[in-house]
Coordinates of C-alpha atoms and ligand atoms in Angstrom, one line a residue:
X124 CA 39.1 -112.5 2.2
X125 CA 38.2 -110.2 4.9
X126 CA 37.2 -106.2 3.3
X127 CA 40.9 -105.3 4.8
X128 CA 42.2 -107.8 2.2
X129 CA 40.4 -106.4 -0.3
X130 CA 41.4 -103.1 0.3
X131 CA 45.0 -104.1 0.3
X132 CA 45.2 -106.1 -3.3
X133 CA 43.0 -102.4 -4.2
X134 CA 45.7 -100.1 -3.7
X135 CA 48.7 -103.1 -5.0
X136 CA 46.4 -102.0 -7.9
X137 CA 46.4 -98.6 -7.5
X138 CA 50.4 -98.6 -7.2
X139 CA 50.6 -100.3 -10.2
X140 CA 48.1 -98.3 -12.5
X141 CA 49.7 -94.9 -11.6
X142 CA 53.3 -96.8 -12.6
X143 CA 51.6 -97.8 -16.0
X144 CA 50.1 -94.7 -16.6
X145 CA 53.5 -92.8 -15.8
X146 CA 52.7 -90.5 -13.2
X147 CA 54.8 -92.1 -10.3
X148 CA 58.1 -93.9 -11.5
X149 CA 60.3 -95.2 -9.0
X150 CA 59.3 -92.7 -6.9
X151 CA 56.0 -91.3 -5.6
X152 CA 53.1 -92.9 -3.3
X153 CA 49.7 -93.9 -2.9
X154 CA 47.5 -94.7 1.0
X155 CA 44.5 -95.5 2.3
X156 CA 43.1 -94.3 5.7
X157 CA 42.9 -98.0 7.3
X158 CA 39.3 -99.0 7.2
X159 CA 38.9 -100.5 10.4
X160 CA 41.0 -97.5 12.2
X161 CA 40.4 -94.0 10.8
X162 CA 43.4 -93.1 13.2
X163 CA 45.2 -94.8 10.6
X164 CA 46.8 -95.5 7.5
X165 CA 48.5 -98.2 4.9
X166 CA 51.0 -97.6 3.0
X167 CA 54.1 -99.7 1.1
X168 CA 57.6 -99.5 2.9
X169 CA 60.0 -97.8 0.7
X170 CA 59.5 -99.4 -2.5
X171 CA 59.3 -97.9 -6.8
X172 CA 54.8 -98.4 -7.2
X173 CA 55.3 -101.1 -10.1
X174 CA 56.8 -103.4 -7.5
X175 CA 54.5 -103.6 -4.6
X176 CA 53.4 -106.5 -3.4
X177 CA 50.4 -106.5 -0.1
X178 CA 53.2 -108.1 1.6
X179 CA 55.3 -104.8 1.6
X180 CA 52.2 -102.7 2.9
X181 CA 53.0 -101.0 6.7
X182 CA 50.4 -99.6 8.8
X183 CA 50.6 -95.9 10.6
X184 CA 49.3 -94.6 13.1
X185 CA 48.6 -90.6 11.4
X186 CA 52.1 -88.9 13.5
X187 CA 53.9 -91.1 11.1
X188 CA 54.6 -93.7 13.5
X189 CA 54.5 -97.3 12.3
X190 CA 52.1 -99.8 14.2
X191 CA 53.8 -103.1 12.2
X192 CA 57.1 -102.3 10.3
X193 CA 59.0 -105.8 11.0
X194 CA 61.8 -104.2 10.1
X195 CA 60.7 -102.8 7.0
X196 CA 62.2 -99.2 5.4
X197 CA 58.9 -96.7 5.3
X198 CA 58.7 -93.8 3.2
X199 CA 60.6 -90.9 4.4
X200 CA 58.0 -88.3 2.9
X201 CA 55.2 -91.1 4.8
X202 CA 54.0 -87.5 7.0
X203 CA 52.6 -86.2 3.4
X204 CA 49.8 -89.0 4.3
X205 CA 48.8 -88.6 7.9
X206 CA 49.4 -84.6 7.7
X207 CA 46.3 -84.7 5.1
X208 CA 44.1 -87.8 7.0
X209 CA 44.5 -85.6 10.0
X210 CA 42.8 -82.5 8.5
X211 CA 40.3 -84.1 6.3
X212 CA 38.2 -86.4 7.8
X213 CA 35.9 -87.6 4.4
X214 CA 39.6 -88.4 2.4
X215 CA 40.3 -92.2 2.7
X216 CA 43.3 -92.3 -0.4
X217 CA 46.0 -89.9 -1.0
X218 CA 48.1 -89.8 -3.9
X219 CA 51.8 -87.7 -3.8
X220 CA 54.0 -88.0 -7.1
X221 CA 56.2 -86.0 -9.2
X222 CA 54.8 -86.2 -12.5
X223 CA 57.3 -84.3 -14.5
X224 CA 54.3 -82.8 -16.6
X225 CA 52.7 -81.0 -13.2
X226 CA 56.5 -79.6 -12.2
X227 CA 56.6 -76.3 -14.6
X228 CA 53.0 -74.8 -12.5
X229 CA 54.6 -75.1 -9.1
X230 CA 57.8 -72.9 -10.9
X231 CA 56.9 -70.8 -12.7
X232 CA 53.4 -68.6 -11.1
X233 CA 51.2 -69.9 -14.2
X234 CA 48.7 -72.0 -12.6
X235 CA 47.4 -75.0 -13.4
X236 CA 43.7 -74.6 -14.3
X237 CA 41.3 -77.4 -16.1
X238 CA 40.7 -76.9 -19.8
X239 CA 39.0 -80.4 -20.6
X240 CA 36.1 -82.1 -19.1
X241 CA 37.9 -85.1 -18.1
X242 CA 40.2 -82.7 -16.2
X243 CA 37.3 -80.4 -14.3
X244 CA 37.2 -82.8 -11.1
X245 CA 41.1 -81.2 -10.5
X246 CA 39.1 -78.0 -9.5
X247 CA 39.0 -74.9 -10.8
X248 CA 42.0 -73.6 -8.4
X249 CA 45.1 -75.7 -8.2
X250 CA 47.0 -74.3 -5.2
X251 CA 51.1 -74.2 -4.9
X252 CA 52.6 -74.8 -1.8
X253 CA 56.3 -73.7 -1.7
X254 CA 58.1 -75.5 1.6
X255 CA 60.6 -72.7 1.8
X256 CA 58.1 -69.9 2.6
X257 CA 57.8 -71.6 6.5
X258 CA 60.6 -74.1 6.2
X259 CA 64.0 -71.8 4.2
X260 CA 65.9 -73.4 2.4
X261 CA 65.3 -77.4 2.8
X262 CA 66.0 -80.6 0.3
X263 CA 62.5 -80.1 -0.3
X264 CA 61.4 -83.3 1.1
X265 CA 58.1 -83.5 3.3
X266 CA 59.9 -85.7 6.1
X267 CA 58.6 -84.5 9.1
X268 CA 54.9 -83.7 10.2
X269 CA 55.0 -79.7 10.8
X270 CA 55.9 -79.9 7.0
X271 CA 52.7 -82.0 5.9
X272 CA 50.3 -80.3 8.2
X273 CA 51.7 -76.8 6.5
X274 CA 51.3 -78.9 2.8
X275 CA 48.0 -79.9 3.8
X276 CA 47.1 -76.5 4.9
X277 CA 47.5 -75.1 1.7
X278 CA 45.6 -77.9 0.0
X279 CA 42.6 -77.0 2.6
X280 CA 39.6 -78.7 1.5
X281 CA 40.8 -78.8 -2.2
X282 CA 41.6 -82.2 -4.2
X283 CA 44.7 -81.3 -5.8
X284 CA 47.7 -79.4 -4.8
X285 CA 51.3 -78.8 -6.2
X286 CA 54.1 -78.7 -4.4
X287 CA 56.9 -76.5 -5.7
X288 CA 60.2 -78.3 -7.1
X289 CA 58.8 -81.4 -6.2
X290 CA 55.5 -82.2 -7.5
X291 CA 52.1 -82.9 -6.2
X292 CA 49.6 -84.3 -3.6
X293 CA 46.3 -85.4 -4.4
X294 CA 43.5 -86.2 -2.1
X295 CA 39.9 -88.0 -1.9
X296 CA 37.2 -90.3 -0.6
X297 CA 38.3 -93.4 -2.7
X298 CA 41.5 -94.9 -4.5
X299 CA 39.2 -94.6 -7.6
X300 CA 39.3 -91.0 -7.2
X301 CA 42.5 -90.0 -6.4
X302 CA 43.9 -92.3 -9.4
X303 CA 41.5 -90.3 -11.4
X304 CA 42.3 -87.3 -10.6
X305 CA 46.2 -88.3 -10.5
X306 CA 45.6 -89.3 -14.4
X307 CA 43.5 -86.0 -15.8
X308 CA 46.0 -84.0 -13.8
X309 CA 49.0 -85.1 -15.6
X310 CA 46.9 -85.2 -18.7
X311 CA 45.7 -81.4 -18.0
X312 CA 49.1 -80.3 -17.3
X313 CA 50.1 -82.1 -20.7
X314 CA 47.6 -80.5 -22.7
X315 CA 47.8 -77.5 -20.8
X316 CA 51.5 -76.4 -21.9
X317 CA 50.7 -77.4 -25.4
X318 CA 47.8 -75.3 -25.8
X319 CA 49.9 -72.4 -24.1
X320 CA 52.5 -73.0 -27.1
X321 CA 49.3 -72.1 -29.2
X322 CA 48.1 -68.7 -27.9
X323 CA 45.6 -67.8 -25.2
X324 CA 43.7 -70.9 -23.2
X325 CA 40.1 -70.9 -23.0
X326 CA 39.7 -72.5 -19.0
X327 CA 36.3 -74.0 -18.3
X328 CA 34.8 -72.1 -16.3
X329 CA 33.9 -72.5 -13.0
X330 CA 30.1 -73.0 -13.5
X331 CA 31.1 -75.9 -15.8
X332 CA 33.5 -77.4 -13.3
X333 CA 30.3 -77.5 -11.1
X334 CA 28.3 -78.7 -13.7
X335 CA 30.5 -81.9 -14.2
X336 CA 31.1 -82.3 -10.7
X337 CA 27.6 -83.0 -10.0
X338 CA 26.3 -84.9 -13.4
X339 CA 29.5 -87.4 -12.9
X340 CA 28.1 -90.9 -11.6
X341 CA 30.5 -93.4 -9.9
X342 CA 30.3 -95.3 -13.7
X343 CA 33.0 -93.0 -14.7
X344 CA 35.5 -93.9 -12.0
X345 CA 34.3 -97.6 -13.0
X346 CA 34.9 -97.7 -16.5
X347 CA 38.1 -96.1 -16.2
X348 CA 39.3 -98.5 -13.3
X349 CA 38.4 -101.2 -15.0
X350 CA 40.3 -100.1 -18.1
X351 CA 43.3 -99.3 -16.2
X352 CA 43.7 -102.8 -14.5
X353 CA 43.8 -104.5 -18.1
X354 CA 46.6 -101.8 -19.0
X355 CA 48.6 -102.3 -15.4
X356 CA 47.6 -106.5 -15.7
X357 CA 45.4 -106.5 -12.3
X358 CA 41.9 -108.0 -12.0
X359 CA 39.4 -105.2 -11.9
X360 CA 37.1 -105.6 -9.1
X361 CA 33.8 -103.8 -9.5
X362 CA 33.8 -103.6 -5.6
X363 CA 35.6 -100.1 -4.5
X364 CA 37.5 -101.3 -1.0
X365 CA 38.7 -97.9 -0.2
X366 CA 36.6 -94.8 1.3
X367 CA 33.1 -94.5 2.8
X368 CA 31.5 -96.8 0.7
X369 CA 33.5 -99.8 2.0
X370 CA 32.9 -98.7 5.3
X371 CA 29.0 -100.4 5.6
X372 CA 31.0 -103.6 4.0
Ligands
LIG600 ZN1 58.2 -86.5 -3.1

């Protein structure tokens, strides 16, 4: 299998962990930048994440345009992708879903900060980009470019941002990452609203989201890949396809 291969049956596994682990359901969508163009991207045509096959996989060129539909639906909200890729050279995976649990921070003004050490690689600010403020009054879907590069504005050089009434993007150097970060996200937006049920949050602080930043190997990422393809029934391969590393492949 050539690395492209590889990379391809990576994020089929990708689609299929963030399906089992809830936080896309029929809707929602995870990319790579392509590894042998970093002008551009894969992603699935228009399909729910627990169905994807590499067969359904289109590549883009970053406007959105696609270099080998066949035919095939894309994504409408595909310019969530390129408008990020475009800005952020060192992301190679992208993550956008609508976790229900992430919805309330983009509403209601509270943000979304990390309270648990799994949660810290989030960051300690969680933007909220609301499409109306440039855009009036829209159906709120990121369908055409100006939109993503004002989204991906917003997330600047952040991991994580939410998108208001509609959910979230999240962005990184690997499909490890951004499926972590897609997972502890939804988990600190869980755990978040409970403990607000509970009275006043002690947030890490920002010296300790530093601190995990830089003690946390690539093992982590690892051990929870691998424990996510048992769950979502893919082979784990301890070879990450996606981002730099794959590049010297
Ligand atoms: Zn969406």
């Amino acid at each position: 299998m050539t690395t492209l291969d590889l990379a391809l049956e990576e994020l089929v596994t990708a689609n299929r962990i963030l399906a089992r682990e809830g936080v896309v359901d029929a809707f929602g969508h995870v990319s790579i930048r392509d590894p042998g163009h970093p002008d551009r991207y894969v992603l699935s045509r228009a399909r729910a994440p627990e169905c994807i096959e590499v067969t359904d996989f289109i590549v883009f060129a970053l406007d959105g345009t696609p270099i080998d539909a066949a035919g095939r639906q894309p994504y409408a909200e595909r310019h969530i992708h390129g408008g990020i890729y475009e800005q952020r050279p060192e992301v190679h995976a992208v993550v956008h879903n609508h976790s229900p649990a992430v919805i309330p921070f983009g509403v209601t003004g509270v943000p979304l900060r990390p309270l648990m050490h799994m949660c810290a690689s989030i960051g300690s600010v969680v933007p909220v980009w609301d499409s109306r403020a440039v855009f009036g009054d829209t159906n709120l879907l990121v369908t055409n470019l100006p939109m993503a590069r004002d989204l991906a504005g917003a997330l600047g050089d952040r991991p994580v941002a939410l998108m208001r009434g509609h959910g979230c993007v999240v962005a990184g150097p690997s499909l490890r990452d951004v499926v972590f970060n897609s997972v502890y996200l939804q988990l600190n937006a869980e755990l978040q609203l409970k403990a607000a049920g509970l009275g006043a949050i002690t947030f890490l602080t920002e010296g300790e989201v530093d601190a995990v930043g830089r003690t946390r190997s690539s093992f982590t990422h690892e051990r929870a890949w691998e424990y996510w393809c048992r769950r979502a029934g893919r082979k784990y391969d301890p070879r990450p396809m996606s981002g730099p590393l794959a590049e010297g492949r």
